[in-house]
PDB file of C-alpha atoms in Angstrom:
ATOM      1  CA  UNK J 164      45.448  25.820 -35.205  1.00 52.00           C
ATOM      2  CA  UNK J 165      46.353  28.962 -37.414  1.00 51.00           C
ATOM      3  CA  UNK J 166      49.894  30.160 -37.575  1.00 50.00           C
ATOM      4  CA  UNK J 167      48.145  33.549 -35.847  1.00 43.00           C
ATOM      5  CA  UNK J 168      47.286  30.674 -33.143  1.00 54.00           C
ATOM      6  CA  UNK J 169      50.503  29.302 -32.079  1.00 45.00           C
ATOM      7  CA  UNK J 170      52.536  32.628 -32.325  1.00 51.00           C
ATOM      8  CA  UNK J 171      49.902  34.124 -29.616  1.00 49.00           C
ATOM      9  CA  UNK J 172      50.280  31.057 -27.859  1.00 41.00           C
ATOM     10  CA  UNK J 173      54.378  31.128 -27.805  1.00 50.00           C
ATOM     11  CA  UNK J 174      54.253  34.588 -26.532  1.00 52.00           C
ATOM     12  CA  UNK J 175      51.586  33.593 -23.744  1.00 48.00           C
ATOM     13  CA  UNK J 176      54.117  30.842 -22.987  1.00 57.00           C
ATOM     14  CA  UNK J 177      56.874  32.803 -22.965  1.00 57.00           C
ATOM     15  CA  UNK J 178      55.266  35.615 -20.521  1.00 56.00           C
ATOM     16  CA  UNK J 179      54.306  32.526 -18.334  1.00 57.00           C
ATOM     17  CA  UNK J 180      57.579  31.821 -17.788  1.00 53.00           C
ATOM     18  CA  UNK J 181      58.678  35.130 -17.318  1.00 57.00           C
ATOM     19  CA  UNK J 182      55.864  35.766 -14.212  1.00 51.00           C
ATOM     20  CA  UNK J 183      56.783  31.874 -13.344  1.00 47.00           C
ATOM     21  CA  UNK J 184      60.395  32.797 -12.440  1.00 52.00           C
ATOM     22  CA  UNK J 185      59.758  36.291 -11.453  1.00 51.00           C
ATOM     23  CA  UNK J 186      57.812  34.696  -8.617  1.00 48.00           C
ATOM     24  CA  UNK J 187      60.500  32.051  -7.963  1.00 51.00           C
ATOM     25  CA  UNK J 188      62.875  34.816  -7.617  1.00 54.00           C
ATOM     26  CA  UNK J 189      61.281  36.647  -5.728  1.00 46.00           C
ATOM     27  CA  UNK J 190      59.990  34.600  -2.999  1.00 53.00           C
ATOM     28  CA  UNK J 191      63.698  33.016  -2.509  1.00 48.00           C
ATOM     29  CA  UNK J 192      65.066  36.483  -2.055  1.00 48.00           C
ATOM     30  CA  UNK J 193      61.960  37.325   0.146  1.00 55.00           C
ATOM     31  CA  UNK J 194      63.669  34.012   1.968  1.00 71.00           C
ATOM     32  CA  UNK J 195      67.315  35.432   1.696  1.00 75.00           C
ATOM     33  CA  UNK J 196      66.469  38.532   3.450  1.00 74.00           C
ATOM     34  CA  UNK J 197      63.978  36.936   6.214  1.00 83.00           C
ATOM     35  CA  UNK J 198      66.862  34.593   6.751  1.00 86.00           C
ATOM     36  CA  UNK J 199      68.799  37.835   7.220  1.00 89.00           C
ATOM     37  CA  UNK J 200      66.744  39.578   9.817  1.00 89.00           C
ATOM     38  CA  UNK J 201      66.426  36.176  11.831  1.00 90.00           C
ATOM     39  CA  UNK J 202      70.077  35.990  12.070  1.00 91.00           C
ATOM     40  CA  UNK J 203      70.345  39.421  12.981  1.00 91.00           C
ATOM     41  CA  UNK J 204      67.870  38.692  15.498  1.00 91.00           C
ATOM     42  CA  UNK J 205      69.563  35.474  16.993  1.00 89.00           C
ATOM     43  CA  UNK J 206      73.160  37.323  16.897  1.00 91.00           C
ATOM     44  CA  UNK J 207      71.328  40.492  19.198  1.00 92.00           C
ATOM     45  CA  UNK J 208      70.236  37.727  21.648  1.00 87.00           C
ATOM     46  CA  UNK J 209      73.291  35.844  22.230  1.00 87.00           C
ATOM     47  CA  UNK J 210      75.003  39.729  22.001  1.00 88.00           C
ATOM     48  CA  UNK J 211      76.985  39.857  19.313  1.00 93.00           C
ATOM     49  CA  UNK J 212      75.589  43.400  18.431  1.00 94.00           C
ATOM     50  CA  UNK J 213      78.011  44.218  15.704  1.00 96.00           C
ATOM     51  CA  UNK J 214      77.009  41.095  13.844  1.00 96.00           C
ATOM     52  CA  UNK J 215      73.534  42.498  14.094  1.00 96.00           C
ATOM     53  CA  UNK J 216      74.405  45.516  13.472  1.00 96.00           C
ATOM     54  CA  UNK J 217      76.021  44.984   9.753  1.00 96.00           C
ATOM     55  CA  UNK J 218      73.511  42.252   9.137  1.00 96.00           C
ATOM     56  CA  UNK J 219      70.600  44.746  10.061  1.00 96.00           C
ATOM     57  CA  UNK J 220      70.993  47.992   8.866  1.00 96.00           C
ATOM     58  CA  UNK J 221      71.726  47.378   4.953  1.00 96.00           C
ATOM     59  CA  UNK J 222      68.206  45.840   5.311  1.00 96.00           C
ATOM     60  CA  UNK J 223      67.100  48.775   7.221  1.00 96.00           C
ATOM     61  CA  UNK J 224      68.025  50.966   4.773  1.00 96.00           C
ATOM     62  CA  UNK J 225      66.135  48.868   1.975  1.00 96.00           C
ATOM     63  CA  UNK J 226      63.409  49.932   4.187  1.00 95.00           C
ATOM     64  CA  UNK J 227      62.431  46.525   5.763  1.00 96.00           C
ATOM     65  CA  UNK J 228      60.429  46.856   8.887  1.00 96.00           C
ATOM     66  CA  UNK J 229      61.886  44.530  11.365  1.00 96.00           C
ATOM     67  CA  UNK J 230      65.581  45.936  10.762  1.00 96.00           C
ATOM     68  CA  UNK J 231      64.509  49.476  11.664  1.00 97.00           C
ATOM     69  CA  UNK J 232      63.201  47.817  13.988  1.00 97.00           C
ATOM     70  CA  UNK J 233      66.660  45.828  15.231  1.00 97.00           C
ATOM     71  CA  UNK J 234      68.563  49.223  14.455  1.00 97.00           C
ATOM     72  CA  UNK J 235      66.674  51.364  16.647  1.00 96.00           C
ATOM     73  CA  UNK J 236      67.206  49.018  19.335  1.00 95.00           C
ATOM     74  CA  UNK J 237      71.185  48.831  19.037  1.00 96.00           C
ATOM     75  CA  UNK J 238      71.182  53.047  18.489  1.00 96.00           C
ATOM     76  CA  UNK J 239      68.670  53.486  21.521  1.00 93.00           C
ATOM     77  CA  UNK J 240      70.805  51.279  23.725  1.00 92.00           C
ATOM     78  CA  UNK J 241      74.387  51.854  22.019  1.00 95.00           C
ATOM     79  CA  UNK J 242      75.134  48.880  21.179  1.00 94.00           C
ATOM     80  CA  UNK J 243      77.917  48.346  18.474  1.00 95.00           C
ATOM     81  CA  UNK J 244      76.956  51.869  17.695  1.00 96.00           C
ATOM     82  CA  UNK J 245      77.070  55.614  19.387  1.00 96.00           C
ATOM     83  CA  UNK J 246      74.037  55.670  21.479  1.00 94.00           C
ATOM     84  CA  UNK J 247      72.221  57.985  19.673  1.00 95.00           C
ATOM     85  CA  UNK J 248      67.607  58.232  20.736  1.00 92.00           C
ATOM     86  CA  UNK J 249      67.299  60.910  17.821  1.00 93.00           C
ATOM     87  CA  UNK J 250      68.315  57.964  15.452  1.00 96.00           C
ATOM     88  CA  UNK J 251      66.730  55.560  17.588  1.00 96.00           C
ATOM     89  CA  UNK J 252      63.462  57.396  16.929  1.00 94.00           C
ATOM     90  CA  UNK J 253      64.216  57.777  13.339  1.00 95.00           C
ATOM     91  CA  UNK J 254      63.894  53.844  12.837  1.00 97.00           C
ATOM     92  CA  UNK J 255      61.462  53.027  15.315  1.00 97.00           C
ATOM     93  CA  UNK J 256      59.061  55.764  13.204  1.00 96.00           C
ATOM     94  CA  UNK J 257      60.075  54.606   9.919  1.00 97.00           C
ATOM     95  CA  UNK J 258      58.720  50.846  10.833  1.00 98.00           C
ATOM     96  CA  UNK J 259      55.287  52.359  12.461  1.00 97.00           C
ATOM     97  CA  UNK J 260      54.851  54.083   9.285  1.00 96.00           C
ATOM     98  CA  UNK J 261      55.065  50.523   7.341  1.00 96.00           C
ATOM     99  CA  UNK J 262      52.812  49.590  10.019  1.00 96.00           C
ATOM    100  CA  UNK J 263      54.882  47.013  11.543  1.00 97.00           C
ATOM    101  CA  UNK J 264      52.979  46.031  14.864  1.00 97.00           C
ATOM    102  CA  UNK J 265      56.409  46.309  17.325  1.00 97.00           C
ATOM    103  CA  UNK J 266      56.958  49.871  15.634  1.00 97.00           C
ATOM    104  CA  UNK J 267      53.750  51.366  16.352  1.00 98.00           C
ATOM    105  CA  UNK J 268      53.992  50.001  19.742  1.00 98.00           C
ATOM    106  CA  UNK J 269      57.586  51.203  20.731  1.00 96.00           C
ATOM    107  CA  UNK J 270      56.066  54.616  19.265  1.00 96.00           C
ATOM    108  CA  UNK J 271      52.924  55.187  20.532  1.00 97.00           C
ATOM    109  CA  UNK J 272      54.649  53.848  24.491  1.00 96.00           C
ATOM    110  CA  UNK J 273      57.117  57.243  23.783  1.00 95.00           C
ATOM    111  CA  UNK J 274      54.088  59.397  23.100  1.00 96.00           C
ATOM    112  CA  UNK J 275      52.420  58.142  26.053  1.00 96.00           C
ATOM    113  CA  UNK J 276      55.858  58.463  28.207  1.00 94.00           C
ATOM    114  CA  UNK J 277      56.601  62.020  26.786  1.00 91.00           C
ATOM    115  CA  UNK J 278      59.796  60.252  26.390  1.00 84.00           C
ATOM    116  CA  UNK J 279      62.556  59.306  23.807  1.00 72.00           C
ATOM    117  CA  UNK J 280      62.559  62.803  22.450  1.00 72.00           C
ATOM    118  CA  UNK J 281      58.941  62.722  21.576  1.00 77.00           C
ATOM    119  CA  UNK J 282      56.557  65.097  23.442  1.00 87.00           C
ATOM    120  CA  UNK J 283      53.595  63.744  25.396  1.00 93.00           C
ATOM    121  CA  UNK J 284      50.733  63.031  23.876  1.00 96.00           C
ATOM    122  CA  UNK J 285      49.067  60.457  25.782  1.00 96.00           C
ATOM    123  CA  UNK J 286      45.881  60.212  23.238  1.00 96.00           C
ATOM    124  CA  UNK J 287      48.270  59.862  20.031  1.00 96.00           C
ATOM    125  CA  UNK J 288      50.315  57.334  22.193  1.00 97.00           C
ATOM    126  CA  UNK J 289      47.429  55.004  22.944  1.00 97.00           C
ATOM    127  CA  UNK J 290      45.936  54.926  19.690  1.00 97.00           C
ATOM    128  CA  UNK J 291      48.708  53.777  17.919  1.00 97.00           C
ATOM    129  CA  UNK J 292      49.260  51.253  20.534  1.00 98.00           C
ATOM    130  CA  UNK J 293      45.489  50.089  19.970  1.00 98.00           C
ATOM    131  CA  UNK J 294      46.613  50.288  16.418  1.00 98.00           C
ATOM    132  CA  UNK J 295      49.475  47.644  17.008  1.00 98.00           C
ATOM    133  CA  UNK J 296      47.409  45.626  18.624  1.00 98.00           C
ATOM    134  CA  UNK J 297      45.153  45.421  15.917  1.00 98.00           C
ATOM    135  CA  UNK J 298      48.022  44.539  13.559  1.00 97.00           C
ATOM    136  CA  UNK J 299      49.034  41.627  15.766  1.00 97.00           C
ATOM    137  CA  UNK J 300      50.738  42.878  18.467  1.00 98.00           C
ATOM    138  CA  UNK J 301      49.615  40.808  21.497  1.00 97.00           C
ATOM    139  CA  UNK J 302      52.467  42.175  24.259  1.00 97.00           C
ATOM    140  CA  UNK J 303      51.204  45.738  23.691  1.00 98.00           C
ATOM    141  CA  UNK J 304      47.825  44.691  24.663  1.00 98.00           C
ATOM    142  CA  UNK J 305      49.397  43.332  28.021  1.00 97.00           C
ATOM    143  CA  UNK J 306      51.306  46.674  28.050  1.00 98.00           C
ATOM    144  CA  UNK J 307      48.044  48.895  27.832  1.00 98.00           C
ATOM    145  CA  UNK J 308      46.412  46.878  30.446  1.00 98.00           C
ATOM    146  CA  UNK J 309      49.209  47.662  32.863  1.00 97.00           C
ATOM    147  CA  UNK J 310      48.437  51.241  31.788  1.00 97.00           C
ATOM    148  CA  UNK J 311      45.151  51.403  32.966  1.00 98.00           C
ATOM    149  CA  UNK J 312      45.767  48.617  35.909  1.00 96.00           C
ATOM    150  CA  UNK J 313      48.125  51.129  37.663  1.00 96.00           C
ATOM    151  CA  UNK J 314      46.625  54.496  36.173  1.00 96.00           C
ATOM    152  CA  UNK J 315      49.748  55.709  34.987  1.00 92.00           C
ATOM    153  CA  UNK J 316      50.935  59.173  33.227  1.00 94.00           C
ATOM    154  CA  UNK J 317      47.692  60.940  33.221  1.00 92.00           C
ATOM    155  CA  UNK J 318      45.555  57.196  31.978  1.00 95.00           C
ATOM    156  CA  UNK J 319      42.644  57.077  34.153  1.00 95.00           C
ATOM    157  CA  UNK J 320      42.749  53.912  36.420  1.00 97.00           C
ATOM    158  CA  UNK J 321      40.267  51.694  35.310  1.00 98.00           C
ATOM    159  CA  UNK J 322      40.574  47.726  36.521  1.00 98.00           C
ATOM    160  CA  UNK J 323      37.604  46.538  34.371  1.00 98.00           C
ATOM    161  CA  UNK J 324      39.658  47.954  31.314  1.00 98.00           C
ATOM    162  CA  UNK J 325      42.589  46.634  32.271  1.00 98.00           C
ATOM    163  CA  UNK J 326      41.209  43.197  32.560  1.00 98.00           C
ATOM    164  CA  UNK J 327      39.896  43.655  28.986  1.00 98.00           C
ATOM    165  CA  UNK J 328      43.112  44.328  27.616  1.00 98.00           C
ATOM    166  CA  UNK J 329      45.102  41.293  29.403  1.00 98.00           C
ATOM    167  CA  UNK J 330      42.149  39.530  28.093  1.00 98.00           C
ATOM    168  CA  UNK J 331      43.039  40.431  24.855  1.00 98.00           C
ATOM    169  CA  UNK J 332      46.347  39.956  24.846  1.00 98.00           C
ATOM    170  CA  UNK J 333      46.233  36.503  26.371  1.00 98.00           C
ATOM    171  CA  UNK J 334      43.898  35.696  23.964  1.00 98.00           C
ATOM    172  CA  UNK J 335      46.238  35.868  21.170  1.00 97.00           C
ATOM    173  CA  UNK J 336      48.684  34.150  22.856  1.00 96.00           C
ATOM    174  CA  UNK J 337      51.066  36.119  24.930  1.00 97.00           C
ATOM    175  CA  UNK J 338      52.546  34.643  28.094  1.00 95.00           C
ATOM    176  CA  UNK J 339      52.488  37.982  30.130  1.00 95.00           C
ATOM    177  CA  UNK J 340      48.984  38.936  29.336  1.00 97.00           C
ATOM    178  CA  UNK J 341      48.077  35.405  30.192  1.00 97.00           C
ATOM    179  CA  UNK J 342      49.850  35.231  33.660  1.00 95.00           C
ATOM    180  CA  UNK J 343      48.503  39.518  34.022  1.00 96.00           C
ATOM    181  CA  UNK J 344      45.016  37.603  33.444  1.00 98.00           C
ATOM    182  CA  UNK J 345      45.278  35.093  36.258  1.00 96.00           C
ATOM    183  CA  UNK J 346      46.677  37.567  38.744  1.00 95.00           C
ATOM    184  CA  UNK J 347      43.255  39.742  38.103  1.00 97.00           C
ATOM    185  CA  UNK J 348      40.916  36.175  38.391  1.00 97.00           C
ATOM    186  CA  UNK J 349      43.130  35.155  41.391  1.00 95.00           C
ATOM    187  CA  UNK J 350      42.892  38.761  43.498  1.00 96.00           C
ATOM    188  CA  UNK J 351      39.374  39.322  41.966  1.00 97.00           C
ATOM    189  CA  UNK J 352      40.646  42.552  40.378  1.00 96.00           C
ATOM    190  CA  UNK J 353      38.642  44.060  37.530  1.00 97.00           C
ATOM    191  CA  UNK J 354      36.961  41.103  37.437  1.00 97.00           C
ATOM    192  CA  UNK J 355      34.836  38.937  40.044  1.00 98.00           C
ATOM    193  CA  UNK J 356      37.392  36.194  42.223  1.00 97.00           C
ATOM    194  CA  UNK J 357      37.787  32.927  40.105  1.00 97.00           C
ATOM    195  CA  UNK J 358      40.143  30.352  41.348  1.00 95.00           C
ATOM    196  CA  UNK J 359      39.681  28.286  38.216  1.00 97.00           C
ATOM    197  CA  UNK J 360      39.845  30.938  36.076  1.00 97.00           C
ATOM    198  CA  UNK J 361      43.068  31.835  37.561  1.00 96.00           C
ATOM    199  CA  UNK J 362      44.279  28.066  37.447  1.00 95.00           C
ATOM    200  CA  UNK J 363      43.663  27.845  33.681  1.00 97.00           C
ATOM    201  CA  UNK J 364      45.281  30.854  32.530  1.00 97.00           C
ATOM    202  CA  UNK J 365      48.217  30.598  35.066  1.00 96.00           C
ATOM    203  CA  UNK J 366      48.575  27.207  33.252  1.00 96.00           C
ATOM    204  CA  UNK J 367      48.526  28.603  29.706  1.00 96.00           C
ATOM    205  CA  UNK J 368      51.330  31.050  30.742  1.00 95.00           C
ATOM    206  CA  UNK J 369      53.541  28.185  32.137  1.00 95.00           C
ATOM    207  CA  UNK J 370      53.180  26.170  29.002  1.00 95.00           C
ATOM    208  CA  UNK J 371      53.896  28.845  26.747  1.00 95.00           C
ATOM    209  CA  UNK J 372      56.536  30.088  28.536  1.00 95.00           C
ATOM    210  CA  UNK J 373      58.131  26.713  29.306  1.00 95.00           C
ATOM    211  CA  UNK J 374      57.923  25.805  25.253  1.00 94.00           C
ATOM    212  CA  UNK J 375      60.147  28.810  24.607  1.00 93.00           C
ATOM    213  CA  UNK J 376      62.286  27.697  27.440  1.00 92.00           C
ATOM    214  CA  UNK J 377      62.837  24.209  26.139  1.00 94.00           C
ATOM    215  CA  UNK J 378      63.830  25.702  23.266  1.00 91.00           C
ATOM    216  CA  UNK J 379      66.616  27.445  24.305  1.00 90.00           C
ATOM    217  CA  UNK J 380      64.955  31.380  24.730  1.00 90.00           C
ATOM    218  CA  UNK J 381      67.273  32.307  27.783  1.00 90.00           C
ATOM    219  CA  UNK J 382      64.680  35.071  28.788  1.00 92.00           C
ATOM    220  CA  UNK J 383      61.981  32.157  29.253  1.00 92.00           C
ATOM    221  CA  UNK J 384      64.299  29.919  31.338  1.00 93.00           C
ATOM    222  CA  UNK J 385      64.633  32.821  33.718  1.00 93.00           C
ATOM    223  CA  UNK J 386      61.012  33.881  33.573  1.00 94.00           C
ATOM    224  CA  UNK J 387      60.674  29.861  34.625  1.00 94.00           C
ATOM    225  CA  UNK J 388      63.730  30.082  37.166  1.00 94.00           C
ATOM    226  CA  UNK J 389      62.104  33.336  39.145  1.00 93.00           C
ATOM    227  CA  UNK J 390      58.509  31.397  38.977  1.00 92.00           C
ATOM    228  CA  UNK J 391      59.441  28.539  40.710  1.00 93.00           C
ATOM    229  CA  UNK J 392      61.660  30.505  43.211  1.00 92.00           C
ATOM    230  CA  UNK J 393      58.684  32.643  44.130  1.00 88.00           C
ATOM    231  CA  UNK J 394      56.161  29.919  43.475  1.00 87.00           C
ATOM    232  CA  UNK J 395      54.687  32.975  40.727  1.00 80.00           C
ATOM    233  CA  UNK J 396      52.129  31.875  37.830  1.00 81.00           C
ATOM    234  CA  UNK J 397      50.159  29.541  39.882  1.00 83.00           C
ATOM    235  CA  UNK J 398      53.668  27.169  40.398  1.00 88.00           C
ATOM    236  CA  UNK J 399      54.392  25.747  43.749  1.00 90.00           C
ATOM    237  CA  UNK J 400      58.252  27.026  45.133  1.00 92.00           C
ATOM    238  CA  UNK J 401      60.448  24.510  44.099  1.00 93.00           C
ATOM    239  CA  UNK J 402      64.189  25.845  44.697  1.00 93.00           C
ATOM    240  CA  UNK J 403      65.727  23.076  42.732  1.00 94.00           C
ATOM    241  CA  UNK J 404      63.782  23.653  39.455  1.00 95.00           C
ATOM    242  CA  UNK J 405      64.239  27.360  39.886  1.00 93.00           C
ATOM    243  CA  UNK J 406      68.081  26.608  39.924  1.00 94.00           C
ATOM    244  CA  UNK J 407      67.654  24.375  37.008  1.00 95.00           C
ATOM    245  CA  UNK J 408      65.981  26.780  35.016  1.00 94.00           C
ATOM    246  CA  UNK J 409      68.344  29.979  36.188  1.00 95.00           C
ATOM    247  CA  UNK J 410      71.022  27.365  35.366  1.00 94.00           C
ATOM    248  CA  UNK J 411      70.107  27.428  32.064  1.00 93.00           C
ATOM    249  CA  UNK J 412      69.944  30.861  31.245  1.00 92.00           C
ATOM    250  CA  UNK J 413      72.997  31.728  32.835  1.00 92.00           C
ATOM    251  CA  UNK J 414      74.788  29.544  31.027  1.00 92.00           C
ATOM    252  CA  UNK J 415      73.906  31.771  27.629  1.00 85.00           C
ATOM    253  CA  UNK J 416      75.456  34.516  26.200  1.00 80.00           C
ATOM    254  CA  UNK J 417      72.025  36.619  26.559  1.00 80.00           C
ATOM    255  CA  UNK J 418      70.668  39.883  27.664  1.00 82.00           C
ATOM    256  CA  UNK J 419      69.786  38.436  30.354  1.00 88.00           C
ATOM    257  CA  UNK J 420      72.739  36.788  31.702  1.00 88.00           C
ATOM    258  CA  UNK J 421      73.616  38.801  34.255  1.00 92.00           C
ATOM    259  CA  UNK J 422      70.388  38.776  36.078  1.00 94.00           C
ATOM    260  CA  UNK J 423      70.087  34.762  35.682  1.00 91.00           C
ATOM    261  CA  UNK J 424      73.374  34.720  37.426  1.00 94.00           C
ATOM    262  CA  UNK J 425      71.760  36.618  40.196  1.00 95.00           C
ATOM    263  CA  UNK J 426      69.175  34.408  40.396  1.00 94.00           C
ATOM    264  CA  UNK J 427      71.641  31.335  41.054  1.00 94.00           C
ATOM    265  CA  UNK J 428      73.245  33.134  43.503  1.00 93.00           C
ATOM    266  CA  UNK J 429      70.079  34.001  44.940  1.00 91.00           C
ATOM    267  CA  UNK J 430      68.382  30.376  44.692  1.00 91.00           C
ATOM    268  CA  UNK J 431      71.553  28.617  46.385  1.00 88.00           C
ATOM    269  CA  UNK J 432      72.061  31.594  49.334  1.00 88.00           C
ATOM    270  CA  UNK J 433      68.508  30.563  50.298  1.00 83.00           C
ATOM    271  CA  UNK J 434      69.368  26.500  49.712  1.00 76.00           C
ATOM    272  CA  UNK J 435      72.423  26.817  51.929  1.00 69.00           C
ATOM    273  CA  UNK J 436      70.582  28.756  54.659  1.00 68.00           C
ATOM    274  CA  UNK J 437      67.706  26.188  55.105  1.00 69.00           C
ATOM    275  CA  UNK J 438      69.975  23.415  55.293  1.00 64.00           C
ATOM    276  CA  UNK J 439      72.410  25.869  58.059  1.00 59.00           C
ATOM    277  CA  UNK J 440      69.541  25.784  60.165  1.00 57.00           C
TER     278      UNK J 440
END
């Protein structure tokens, strides 16, 4: 090998390395700042806004997609911050135009509303929901069904296109859609009557649902708590598991505390009652 040789091969070492730990660097601050947002995330559930609040918005302002996302949500609600929907907007827009899925939703929902400051443009406002849909989104494909299910803000009712949007949704996974899908195979809405149907995507609701549940998600103990106190999602009423599971929730610092405490109340007004009588 000439000396020409090995100098061309040092420096094609030597850049090697440099891409080599470029990458490495990168990916464990891609890691750093994922971690970030998923803390941010946790501290919003369990509502200790003002931890997701400073953990958010320097993100945010790095221009990462899910904490627009996670500041919009504390400024539209004023949470740790002055409630503010102008600023709300601001972040919820800057993540659509990344094309993050939950952006484009929130977004195109306000178009279709004529609300959060945004006029109404119901044609803008379903397209970019479409558009989220397409980027992943499975809860906005629920969400458009129920759109055209109840023919709402101008949307023409249409039951068959409904269906085909729960379809959709529950299709790539999302509990709502799924339990949205067995409601229109149980009534026979949109769709002809199929009690088996209706049994099989009731059941892949449940099972989603009561995997986040198990794992702690206080929203999907409750969801679980009011199913089984209703006998909802293809569940027979059982009050005791629909205490269990309201229990649970309310025993979280959540969002939805308050109304899992309700359903407690609810669950054992009911249980004393029957056994009164």
């Amino acid at each position: 090998m000439t000396h020409l040789d090995l100098q061309s091969l040092g420096r094609f070492s030597r850049h090697t390395r440099s891409v080599v730990w470029t990458a490495l660097i990168l990916g464990v601050a891609g890691t750093a700042v994922a971690d970030q947002v998923e803390d941010a995330a946790r501290a919003f559930q369990r509502t200790d806004y003002a931890t997701a609040l400073a953990l958010w918005r320097p993100l945010a302002e790095q221009g990462n997609s899910r904490a627009e996302i996670g500041l919009g949500k504390l400024y539209e609600s004023g949470l740790a911050v002055p409630k503010d929907q102008a600023q709300a907007n601001v972040w919820f827009q800057k993540a659509a135009n990344q094309g993050d899925a939950e952006g484009e939703c929130i977004v195109g929902l306000g178009y279709v509303m004529g609300t959060h400051g945004q006029p109404q443009d119901v044609s803008w406002g379903v397209a970019l929901m479409k558009k989220a849909v397409d980027h992943g989104n499975a809860g906005c494909a629920n969400q458009i069904g129920e759109l055209y299910r109840n023919g709402l803000f101008g949307i023409p009712r249409d039951h068959v296109e409904a269906v085909a949007w729960h379809r959709r949704g529950a299709e790539m996974g999302d509990a709502l859609a799924e339990r949205r899908l067995g409601t229109d195979y149980e009534l026979g809405i949109g769709v002809r009557q199929d009690s088996a149907q209706a049994a099989y995507w009731y059941g892949k609701s449940v099972a989603h649902t009561r995997k986040e549940a198990d794992q702690g998600d206080a929203t999907a103990q409750l969801i679980m708590g009011e199913s089984y106190e209703w006998g909802g999602s293809g569940l027979a009423r059982d009050k005791a598991a629909a205490l269990y599971w309201c229990k649970k929730s309310a025993q979280q610092r959540s969002r939805v505390a308050d109304a899992a405490r309700q359903c407690v109340s609810q669950v054992e007004r009911e249980s004393f009652a029957n056994e009164s009588r």
